[in-house]
Amino acid sequence: MKDLRIAVVPGDGIGVEVIREACGALDAVALASGKKITLTHFDWGADAYLKTGVTLPADGLRMLAESFDAILLGAMGDPRVPDNKHAADILLGMRFGLDLYVNHRPVKLLDARLCPLRNTEPKDVDFVVFRENTEGLYVMMGGNFKKGTPDEVATDIDLNTRKGVERIIRHGFEFARATGRKKVLMSDKSNVLIHAHDLWQRVFKAVKTEFPEITASHMYVDNLSLQLVRDPKQFEVIVTSNMFGDIVTDIAAGLQGGLGMAASGNIHPGKVSLFEPVHGSSPPLAGKNIANPIGAIATASMMLGHLGWNAESARIDAAVGEVVRAGQTTVDVGGSLGTRECAAAIMERLKAA
Ligand code: IPM
Ligand code: MG
């Protein structure tokens, strides 16, 4: 199999610390398996923006698409940039500009101790959320009228296209079929968003007929939020819109032990895709060696799996699972180790594997 070329964008805050460890895990697993991964770092983020005024360089997207197999990103967000313009330009710029329409967020509990729910075992929390990633409320269309006056009007448009809705719903079913899962649930708010989410209803009904072996069901997103914390074992594959997916994947991260544990991929099948932990840059935790590196390391594993390095991905997952069960973790998930020490425990196992 060919060498991998990965573009690494650590970004801001704890992104820098956790991506350093994710890169260490990639190097370790490549070494152990006699393969080669080339990591090329880009300093895009708040520091570069404040120094140069540039968020995402003009030729950045073309360069990523032409020269790399995937992108590994830490987090964007810095209090010195109050509106976080650079975060929108860089992260959302890549999602939209590279047309990464699938936001794939696996939800897997590694140890019962990590779950805030009573009597919940790893087998009870094991599902995938596919979040639409290129439209919906994220298109930033809308405006203000009479801004700053008592008569101000403000709008943001929930933009849904048949093509956009159809491709994410189809991806959910295709993933279920390819991985032997039996259930796909679509979640919307079609009882109120009677135009945009009626489109989701109609497209879901049409697409599900192509997958007769899979049980298709629906929940309104408010009920889904309840059911996720009441009985998560009922879920296998969830497909939803951009904004609802943003919200329910934070709830889902909570089921796994918190944002520090959650991985994600922003994917366009067959094209260069972007992998990032679900957590943000968390400025108060930055620079203190306390951030949980597992979300970023699990994200690096997900990236390898996406690129066909299945054995290496499985090796990282096994090492992460062992470290979590041994309690060799950071404080947010009940351990007493620092970022570097938790990651070192994972890398020890990767070298031994
Ligand atoms: C996420 C984040 C982003 C989003 C922010 C940082 C723009 O919350 O990836 O879930 O809303 O998509
Ligand atoms: Mg989010």
Coordinates of N, CA, C and O in Angstrom, one line a residue, residues 134-307:
T134 N -22.9 20.4 4.8 CA -22.6 21.5 3.8 C -23.7 22.5 3.6 O -23.7 23.3 2.7
E135 N -24.8 22.3 4.4 CA -25.9 23.2 4.1 C -26.7 23.4 5.4 O -26.1 23.6 6.5
G136 N -28.0 23.5 5.3 CA -28.8 23.8 6.6 C -28.6 25.2 7.1 O -28.4 26.1 6.3
L137 N -28.6 25.3 8.4 CA -28.5 26.6 9.0 C -27.0 27.1 9.0 O -26.7 28.2 9.5
Y138 N -26.1 26.3 8.5 CA -24.7 26.7 8.5 C -24.3 27.5 7.2 O -23.1 27.9 7.1
V139 N -25.2 27.8 6.3 CA -24.8 28.5 5.1 C -24.6 30.0 5.3 O -24.1 30.6 4.4
M140 N -25.0 30.4 6.5 CA -24.8 31.8 6.8 C -25.4 32.8 5.8 O -24.9 33.8 5.5
M141 N -26.6 32.4 5.4 CA -27.4 33.3 4.6 C -28.5 33.9 5.5 O -29.0 33.2 6.3
G142 N -28.7 35.2 5.3 CA -29.6 35.9 6.2 C -29.2 37.3 6.3 O -28.4 37.8 5.5
G143 N -29.7 38.0 7.3 CA -29.3 39.4 7.4 C -30.0 40.1 8.5 O -30.8 39.5 9.2
N144 N -29.6 41.3 8.6 CA -30.2 42.2 9.6 C -30.8 43.4 8.9 O -30.3 43.8 7.9
F145 N -31.9 43.8 9.5 CA -32.6 45.0 9.0 C -32.8 45.9 10.2 O -33.2 45.4 11.3
K146 N -32.5 47.2 10.0 CA -32.6 48.2 11.1 C -31.8 47.7 12.3 O -32.2 47.8 13.4
K147 N -30.6 47.3 12.0 CA -29.7 46.7 13.0 C -29.4 47.7 14.1 O -29.1 48.9 13.8
G148 N -29.4 47.3 15.3 CA -29.1 48.2 16.4 C -30.2 49.1 16.9 O -30.1 49.8 17.8
T149 N -31.4 49.0 16.2 CA -32.5 49.8 16.6 C -33.5 48.9 17.3 O -33.5 47.7 17.2
P150 N -34.5 49.5 18.0 CA -35.5 48.6 18.7 C -36.4 47.8 17.7 O -37.0 46.9 18.0
D151 N -36.3 48.2 16.4 CA -37.1 47.5 15.4 C -36.3 46.5 14.6 O -36.7 46.0 13.5
E152 N -35.2 46.2 15.1 CA -34.3 45.3 14.4 C -34.9 43.9 14.0 O -35.7 43.3 14.8
V153 N -34.6 43.5 12.8 CA -35.0 42.2 12.3 C -33.7 41.4 12.0 O -32.8 41.9 11.5
A154 N -33.7 40.1 12.4 CA -32.5 39.3 12.1 C -32.9 37.9 11.6 O -33.8 37.3 12.2
T155 N -32.3 37.5 10.6 CA -32.7 36.1 10.0 C -31.5 35.3 9.7 O -30.4 35.8 9.4
D156 N -31.6 34.0 9.9 CA -30.6 33.0 9.3 C -31.5 32.0 8.6 O -32.5 31.5 9.1
I157 N -31.1 31.6 7.4 CA -31.9 30.7 6.6 C -31.5 29.3 6.7 O -30.3 29.0 6.7
D158 N -32.4 28.4 6.9 CA -32.1 27.0 6.9 C -32.3 26.5 5.5 O -33.4 26.2 5.0
L159 N -31.1 26.4 4.8 CA -31.2 26.0 3.4 C -31.0 24.5 3.2 O -30.0 24.0 3.6
N160 N -31.9 23.9 2.5 CA -31.9 22.5 2.3 C -32.1 22.2 0.8 O -33.1 22.7 0.2
T161 N -31.2 21.4 0.2 CA -31.4 21.1 -1.2 C -31.7 19.6 -1.3 O -31.3 18.8 -0.5
R162 N -32.4 19.3 -2.4 CA -32.8 17.8 -2.5 C -31.5 17.0 -2.7 O -31.3 16.0 -2.1
K163 N -30.5 17.6 -3.5 CA -29.2 16.9 -3.7 C -28.5 16.7 -2.3 O -28.0 15.6 -2.0
G164 N -28.5 17.8 -1.5 CA -27.8 17.7 -0.2 C -28.4 16.7 0.7 O -27.7 15.9 1.4
V165 N -29.7 16.7 0.8 CA -30.5 15.9 1.7 C -30.3 14.4 1.3 O -30.1 13.5 2.0
E166 N -30.5 14.2 0.0 CA -30.4 12.9 -0.6 C -29.1 12.2 -0.4 O -29.0 11.0 0.0
R167 N -28.0 13.0 -0.6 CA -26.7 12.3 -0.5 C -26.3 11.9 0.9 O -25.7 10.9 1.1
I168 N -26.7 12.7 1.9 CA -26.4 12.3 3.3 C -27.3 11.1 3.7 O -26.8 10.2 4.4
I169 N -28.5 11.1 3.3 CA -29.4 10.0 3.7 C -28.9 8.7 3.0 O -28.8 7.7 3.7
R170 N -28.6 8.8 1.7 CA -28.1 7.6 1.0 C -26.8 7.1 1.7 O -26.6 5.9 1.8
H171 N -26.0 8.1 2.1 CA -24.7 7.6 2.7 C -25.0 6.8 4.0 O -24.3 5.8 4.2
G172 N -26.0 7.3 4.8 CA -26.3 6.6 6.0 C -26.8 5.1 5.7 O -26.3 4.2 6.3
F173 N -27.6 5.0 4.7 CA -28.1 3.6 4.3 C -26.9 2.8 3.8 O -26.8 1.6 4.1
E174 N -26.1 3.4 2.9 CA -25.0 2.6 2.3 C -24.0 2.2 3.4 O -23.5 1.1 3.4
F175 N -23.8 3.1 4.4 CA -22.9 2.7 5.5 C -23.5 1.5 6.3 O -22.8 0.6 6.6
A176 N -24.8 1.6 6.5 CA -25.4 0.5 7.3 C -25.3 -0.8 6.5 O -24.9 -1.8 7.1
R177 N -25.5 -0.8 5.2 CA -25.4 -2.0 4.4 C -24.0 -2.5 4.4 O -23.8 -3.7 4.6
A178 N -23.0 -1.6 4.2 CA -21.6 -2.1 4.1 C -21.1 -2.6 5.4 O -20.2 -3.4 5.4
T179 N -21.6 -2.2 6.5 CA -21.1 -2.6 7.8 C -22.0 -3.6 8.6 O -21.8 -3.9 9.7
G180 N -23.1 -4.0 7.9 CA -23.9 -5.1 8.5 C -24.9 -4.5 9.6 O -25.4 -5.3 10.4
R181 N -25.1 -3.2 9.6 CA -26.0 -2.7 10.6 C -27.4 -2.8 10.0 O -27.6 -2.8 8.8
K182 N -28.4 -2.9 10.9 CA -29.8 -3.2 10.4 C -30.7 -2.1 10.5 O -31.9 -2.2 10.0
K183 N -30.3 -0.9 11.2 CA -31.3 0.1 11.4 C -30.7 1.5 11.0 O -29.6 1.8 11.4
V184 N -31.6 2.3 10.4 CA -31.2 3.7 10.1 C -32.4 4.6 10.6 O -33.5 4.3 10.2
L185 N -32.0 5.5 11.4 CA -33.1 6.5 11.9 C -32.8 7.9 11.4 O -31.6 8.3 11.5
M186 N -33.8 8.5 10.8 CA -33.6 9.9 10.4 C -34.3 10.8 11.4 O -35.4 10.5 11.9
S187 N -33.6 11.9 11.7 CA -34.2 12.8 12.7 C -34.3 14.2 12.1 O -33.4 14.7 11.5
D188 N -35.5 14.8 12.3 CA -35.7 16.2 11.8 C -36.7 16.9 12.7 O -37.0 16.4 13.8
K189 N -37.3 17.9 12.2 CA -38.3 18.7 13.0 C -39.4 19.0 12.0 O -39.8 20.2 11.9
S190 N -39.9 18.0 11.3 CA -40.8 18.3 10.2 C -42.2 18.6 10.6 O -43.0 19.0 9.8
N191 N -42.4 18.5 12.0 CA -43.7 18.9 12.4 C -43.8 20.4 12.5 O -44.9 21.0 12.6
V192 N -42.7 21.1 12.5 CA -42.7 22.6 12.5 C -42.0 23.2 11.3 O -42.5 24.1 10.7
L193 N -40.9 22.6 10.9 CA -40.2 23.1 9.7 C -40.9 22.4 8.5 O -40.4 21.5 7.9
I194 N -42.1 22.9 8.2 CA -43.0 22.2 7.3 C -42.6 22.2 5.8 O -43.2 21.5 5.0
H195 N -41.6 23.0 5.5 CA -41.1 23.1 4.1 C -39.8 22.3 4.0 O -39.7 21.3 3.4
A196 N -38.8 22.8 4.8 CA -37.4 22.3 4.6 C -37.4 20.8 5.1 O -36.8 20.0 4.5
H197 N -38.0 20.5 6.2 CA -37.9 19.2 6.8 C -38.9 18.2 6.2 O -38.8 17.0 6.3
D198 N -39.9 18.8 5.6 CA -40.8 17.9 4.7 C -40.0 17.3 3.6 O -40.2 16.2 3.2
L199 N -39.0 18.1 3.1 CA -38.1 17.6 2.0 C -37.4 16.4 2.6 O -37.2 15.3 1.9
W200 N -36.9 16.5 3.8 CA -36.2 15.3 4.5 C -37.1 14.1 4.6 O -36.7 13.0 4.3
Q201 N -38.3 14.4 4.9 CA -39.3 13.3 5.0 C -39.5 12.6 3.7 O -39.4 11.3 3.6
R202 N -39.7 13.4 2.6 CA -40.0 12.8 1.3 C -38.8 12.0 0.8 O -38.9 11.0 0.2
V203 N -37.6 12.7 0.9 CA -36.4 12.0 0.4 C -36.1 10.7 1.2 O -35.7 9.7 0.6
F204 N -36.3 10.7 2.5 CA -36.0 9.5 3.3 C -36.9 8.4 2.9 O -36.5 7.3 2.7
K205 N -38.2 8.7 2.7 CA -39.2 7.7 2.2 C -38.8 7.1 0.9 O -38.9 5.9 0.6
A206 N -38.3 8.0 0.0 CA -37.9 7.5 -1.3 C -36.6 6.6 -1.3 O -36.6 5.5 -1.8
V207 N -35.6 7.1 -0.5 CA -34.3 6.4 -0.5 C -34.4 5.0 0.2 O -33.8 4.1 -0.2
K208 N -35.2 5.0 1.3 CA -35.3 3.7 2.0 C -35.8 2.6 1.2 O -35.5 1.4 1.5
T209 N -36.6 2.8 0.2 CA -37.1 1.7 -0.6 C -35.9 1.0 -1.3 O -36.1 -0.2 -1.7
E210 N -34.8 1.6 -1.5 CA -33.6 1.0 -2.1 C -32.9 0.1 -1.2 O -32.0 -0.6 -1.6
F211 N -33.3 0.1 0.1 CA -32.6 -0.7 1.1 C -33.6 -1.5 2.0 O -33.7 -1.3 3.2
P212 N -34.2 -2.4 1.3 CA -35.3 -3.1 1.9 C -34.9 -4.0 3.1 O -35.7 -4.2 4.0
E213 N -33.6 -4.3 3.2 CA -33.2 -5.2 4.3 C -32.9 -4.4 5.6 O -32.6 -4.9 6.6
I214 N -33.0 -3.0 5.5 CA -32.7 -2.2 6.6 C -34.0 -1.6 7.2 O -34.8 -1.1 6.4
T215 N -34.1 -1.6 8.5 CA -35.3 -1.0 9.1 C -35.1 0.5 9.2 O -34.1 1.0 9.8
A216 N -36.0 1.3 8.6 CA -35.9 2.7 8.6 C -36.9 3.3 9.5 O -38.1 2.9 9.5
S217 N -36.5 4.2 10.4 CA -37.4 4.8 11.3 C -37.1 6.3 11.4 O -36.1 6.8 10.9
H218 N -38.0 7.0 12.2 CA -37.9 8.5 12.3 C -38.2 8.9 13.7 O -39.0 8.3 14.4
M219 N -37.5 9.9 14.2 CA -37.8 10.6 15.4 C -37.6 12.1 15.2 O -36.7 12.5 14.6
Y220 N -38.5 12.9 15.8 CA -38.3 14.3 15.9 C -37.1 14.5 16.8 O -36.8 13.7 17.7
V221 N -36.4 15.6 16.5 CA -35.1 15.8 17.2 C -35.2 16.0 18.7 O -34.3 15.6 19.4
D222 N -36.3 16.5 19.1 CA -36.5 16.7 20.6 C -36.6 15.3 21.2 O -36.0 15.0 22.3
N223 N -37.4 14.5 20.6 CA -37.5 13.1 21.2 C -36.2 12.3 21.1 O -35.8 11.6 22.0
L224 N -35.5 12.5 20.0 CA -34.2 11.9 19.8 C -33.3 12.3 21.0 O -32.6 11.4 21.6
S225 N -33.3 13.5 21.4 CA -32.4 14.0 22.5 C -32.8 13.3 23.8 O -31.9 12.9 24.5
L226 N -34.1 13.1 24.0 CA -34.5 12.3 25.2 C -34.1 10.9 25.1 O -33.5 10.3 26.0
Q227 N -34.4 10.3 23.9 CA -34.1 8.8 23.8 C -32.6 8.5 23.9 O -32.2 7.5 24.4
L228 N -31.8 9.5 23.5 CA -30.3 9.2 23.5 C -29.8 9.0 25.0 O -28.9 8.2 25.2
V229 N -30.5 9.8 25.9 CA -30.0 9.6 27.3 C -30.9 8.6 28.1 O -30.6 8.2 29.2
R230 N -32.0 8.2 27.5 CA -32.9 7.3 28.2 C -32.5 5.8 27.8 O -32.5 5.0 28.6
D231 N -32.3 5.6 26.5 CA -32.0 4.2 26.0 C -31.2 4.2 24.8 O -31.7 4.0 23.7
P232 N -29.9 4.5 24.9 CA -29.0 4.7 23.7 C -28.8 3.4 22.9 O -28.5 3.4 21.7
K233 N -29.2 2.2 23.5 CA -28.9 1.0 22.8 C -29.8 0.8 21.6 O -29.6 -0.1 20.8
Q234 N -30.9 1.6 21.5 CA -31.8 1.4 20.4 C -31.2 1.9 19.1 O -31.8 1.7 18.0
F235 N -30.1 2.6 19.1 CA -29.6 3.3 17.9 C -28.5 2.5 17.2 O -27.6 2.0 17.9
E236 N -28.5 2.5 15.9 CA -27.3 2.0 15.1 C -26.8 3.0 14.2 O -25.6 3.3 14.3
V237 N -27.6 3.6 13.4 CA -27.2 4.7 12.5 C -28.2 5.8 12.6 O -29.4 5.6 12.4
I238 N -27.8 7.0 12.8 CA -28.7 8.2 12.9 C -28.2 9.1 11.8 O -27.0 9.4 11.6
V239 N -29.2 9.6 11.0 CA -28.9 10.6 10.0 C -29.7 11.9 10.3 O -30.9 11.8 10.5
T240 N -29.0 13.0 10.3 CA -29.7 14.3 10.6 C -29.1 15.5 9.9 O -28.1 15.4 9.2
S241 N -29.7 16.6 10.2 CA -29.3 17.9 9.5 C -28.0 18.4 10.2 O -27.6 17.9 11.3
N242 N -27.5 19.5 9.6 CA -26.2 20.0 10.1 C -26.4 20.5 11.5 O -25.6 20.1 12.4
M243 N -27.4 21.4 11.8 CA -27.5 22.0 13.1 C -27.9 20.9 14.2 O -27.4 20.9 15.3
F244 N -28.9 20.1 13.8 CA -29.3 19.1 14.8 C -28.2 18.1 15.1 O -28.0 17.6 16.2
G245 N -27.4 17.8 14.0 CA -26.3 16.9 14.2 C -25.2 17.5 15.1 O -24.6 16.8 15.9
D246 N -25.0 18.8 15.0 CA -24.1 19.5 15.9 C -24.5 19.3 17.3 O -23.7 18.9 18.2
I247 N -25.8 19.4 17.6 CA -26.3 19.4 19.0 C -26.3 17.9 19.5 O -25.8 17.6 20.6
V248 N -26.9 17.0 18.7 CA -27.0 15.6 19.2 C -25.6 15.0 19.4 O -25.5 14.1 20.2
T249 N -24.6 15.4 18.6 CA -23.3 14.7 18.8 C -22.6 15.3 20.0 O -21.7 14.6 20.5
D250 N -23.0 16.4 20.5 CA -22.5 16.8 21.9 C -23.1 15.9 23.0 O -22.5 15.5 23.9
I251 N -24.4 15.7 22.8 CA -25.1 14.7 23.8 C -24.4 13.4 23.7 O -24.1 12.7 24.7
A252 N -24.2 12.9 22.4 CA -23.6 11.6 22.2 C -22.2 11.5 22.8 O -21.8 10.5 23.3
A253 N -21.5 12.6 22.7 CA -20.1 12.6 23.3 C -20.2 12.4 24.8 O -19.4 11.7 25.4
G254 N -21.2 13.0 25.4 CA -21.4 12.8 26.8 C -21.6 11.4 27.2 O -21.1 10.9 28.2
L255 N -22.3 10.6 26.3 CA -22.5 9.2 26.6 C -21.2 8.4 26.6 O -21.0 7.4 27.2
Q256 N -20.2 8.9 25.9 CA -18.9 8.3 25.8 C -17.9 8.7 26.8 O -16.7 8.2 26.8
G257 N -18.3 9.7 27.6 CA -17.3 10.2 28.6 C -17.0 11.6 28.5 O -16.2 12.2 29.3
G258 N -17.6 12.3 27.5 CA -17.4 13.7 27.3 C -16.7 14.0 26.0 O -16.3 13.1 25.2
L259 N -16.6 15.3 25.7 CA -16.1 15.8 24.4 C -14.6 15.3 24.2 O -14.2 15.1 23.1
G260 N -13.9 15.1 25.3 CA -12.5 14.6 25.1 C -12.3 13.3 24.5 O -11.2 12.9 24.1
M261 N -13.4 12.5 24.4 CA -13.4 11.1 23.9 C -13.8 11.0 22.4 O -13.7 10.0 21.8
A262 N -14.5 12.1 21.9 CA -15.2 11.9 20.6 C -14.4 12.2 19.4 O -13.7 13.3 19.3
A263 N -14.5 11.4 18.4 CA -13.8 11.5 17.1 C -14.8 11.9 16.0 O -16.0 11.6 16.1
S264 N -14.3 12.5 14.9 CA -15.1 12.8 13.8 C -14.4 12.9 12.5 O -13.2 13.2 12.5
G265 N -15.1 12.6 11.4 CA -14.5 12.8 10.1 C -15.5 13.6 9.2 O -16.7 13.4 9.3
N266 N -14.9 14.6 8.5 CA -15.7 15.4 7.5 C -15.3 14.8 6.1 O -14.2 15.0 5.7
I267 N -16.2 14.2 5.5 CA -15.9 13.3 4.4 C -16.6 13.6 3.1 O -17.8 13.9 3.1
H268 N -15.9 13.6 2.0 CA -16.5 13.4 0.7 C -16.0 12.1 0.1 O -14.8 12.1 -0.2
P269 N -16.8 11.1 0.1 CA -16.2 9.8 -0.4 C -15.4 10.0 -1.7 O -15.9 10.6 -2.6
G270 N -14.2 9.4 -1.6 CA -13.4 9.5 -2.8 C -12.6 10.7 -3.0 O -11.7 10.8 -3.9
K271 N -12.8 11.7 -2.1 CA -12.0 12.9 -2.3 C -11.3 13.2 -1.0 O -11.5 12.6 0.1
V272 N -10.4 14.2 -1.0 CA -9.6 14.5 0.2 C -10.6 14.9 1.4 O -11.5 15.7 1.1
S273 N -10.4 14.3 2.5 CA -11.3 14.5 3.6 C -10.6 15.0 4.9 O -9.4 14.9 5.0
L274 N -11.4 15.5 5.8 CA -10.8 16.2 7.0 C -11.3 15.5 8.3 O -12.4 15.3 8.5
F275 N -10.3 15.2 9.1 CA -10.6 14.5 10.4 C -10.3 15.4 11.5 O -9.2 16.0 11.6
E276 N -11.2 15.5 12.5 CA -11.0 16.4 13.7 C -11.7 15.9 14.9 O -12.8 15.3 14.7
P277 N -11.1 16.0 16.1 CA -11.9 15.6 17.2 C -13.1 16.5 17.4 O -13.1 17.6 16.9
V278 N -14.1 16.0 18.1 CA -15.4 16.8 18.2 C -15.2 18.0 19.1 O -15.8 19.1 18.9
H279 N -14.2 17.9 20.0 CA -14.1 19.0 21.0 C -13.5 20.3 20.3 O -12.9 20.2 19.2
G280 N -13.6 21.4 21.0 CA -13.1 22.7 20.6 C -11.7 23.0 21.1 O -11.0 22.1 21.6
S281 N -11.3 24.2 21.0 CA -9.9 24.6 21.4 C -9.7 24.8 22.9 O -8.6 24.9 23.4
S282 N -10.9 24.9 23.6 CA -10.9 25.1 25.1 C -9.8 25.9 25.6 O -8.9 25.4 26.3
P283 N -9.8 27.2 25.4 CA -8.7 28.1 25.8 C -8.4 28.0 27.3 O -7.2 28.0 27.6
P284 N -9.3 27.8 28.2 CA -8.9 27.7 29.7 C -8.0 26.5 30.0 O -7.3 26.5 30.9
L285 N -8.1 25.4 29.2 CA -7.3 24.2 29.4 C -6.0 24.2 28.7 O -5.1 23.4 29.0
A286 N -5.8 25.2 27.8 CA -4.7 25.2 26.9 C -3.3 25.4 27.6 O -3.3 26.1 28.6
G287 N -2.3 24.6 27.2 CA -1.0 24.8 27.7 C -0.7 24.3 29.0 O 0.3 24.5 29.6
K288 N -1.7 23.5 29.6 CA -1.5 23.0 30.9 C -1.3 21.5 31.0 O -1.3 20.9 32.1
N289 N -1.2 20.8 29.8 CA -1.0 19.4 29.8 C -2.1 18.6 30.5 O -1.9 17.6 31.2
I290 N -3.4 19.1 30.4 CA -4.5 18.4 31.0 C -5.6 18.0 30.0 O -6.4 17.2 30.3
A291 N -5.5 18.5 28.7 CA -6.5 18.1 27.8 C -6.4 16.6 27.5 O -5.3 16.0 27.4
N292 N -7.6 16.0 27.2 CA -7.6 14.6 26.9 C -7.2 14.3 25.4 O -7.8 14.8 24.5
P293 N -6.1 13.6 25.2 CA -5.7 13.4 23.8 C -6.4 12.3 23.1 O -6.2 12.0 21.9
I294 N -7.4 11.6 23.8 CA -8.0 10.4 23.2 C -8.9 10.7 22.0 O -8.9 10.0 21.0
G295 N -9.6 11.8 22.1 CA -10.5 12.2 20.9 C -9.6 12.4 19.7 O -10.0 11.9 18.6
A296 N -8.5 13.1 19.8 CA -7.6 13.3 18.7 C -7.0 12.0 18.2 O -6.8 11.8 17.0
I297 N -6.6 11.2 19.1 CA -5.9 9.9 18.7 C -6.9 9.0 18.0 O -6.6 8.4 17.0
A298 N -8.1 8.9 18.6 CA -9.2 8.1 17.9 C -9.6 8.7 16.6 O -9.9 8.0 15.6
T299 N -9.5 10.0 16.4 CA -9.7 10.7 15.1 C -8.6 10.3 14.1 O -8.9 10.0 12.9
A300 N -7.4 10.2 14.6 CA -6.3 9.8 13.7 C -6.5 8.3 13.2 O -6.3 8.0 12.1
S301 N -7.0 7.5 14.2 CA -7.3 6.1 13.8 C -8.4 6.1 12.8 O -8.4 5.3 11.8
M302 N -9.4 6.9 13.0 CA -10.5 6.9 12.0 C -10.1 7.3 10.6 O -10.5 6.7 9.6
M303 N -9.1 8.3 10.6 CA -8.6 8.7 9.3 C -7.8 7.5 8.6 O -8.0 7.3 7.4
L304 N -7.0 6.8 9.4 CA -6.3 5.7 8.8 C -7.3 4.6 8.3 O -7.1 4.1 7.2
G305 N -8.4 4.3 9.0 CA -9.4 3.4 8.6 C -10.0 3.9 7.3 O -10.2 3.1 6.3
H306 N -10.3 5.2 7.2 CA -10.9 5.7 6.0 C -10.0 5.6 4.8 O -10.4 5.4 3.7
L307 N -8.6 5.6 5.0 CA -7.7 5.6 3.9 C -7.3 4.1 3.7 O -6.3 3.9 2.9

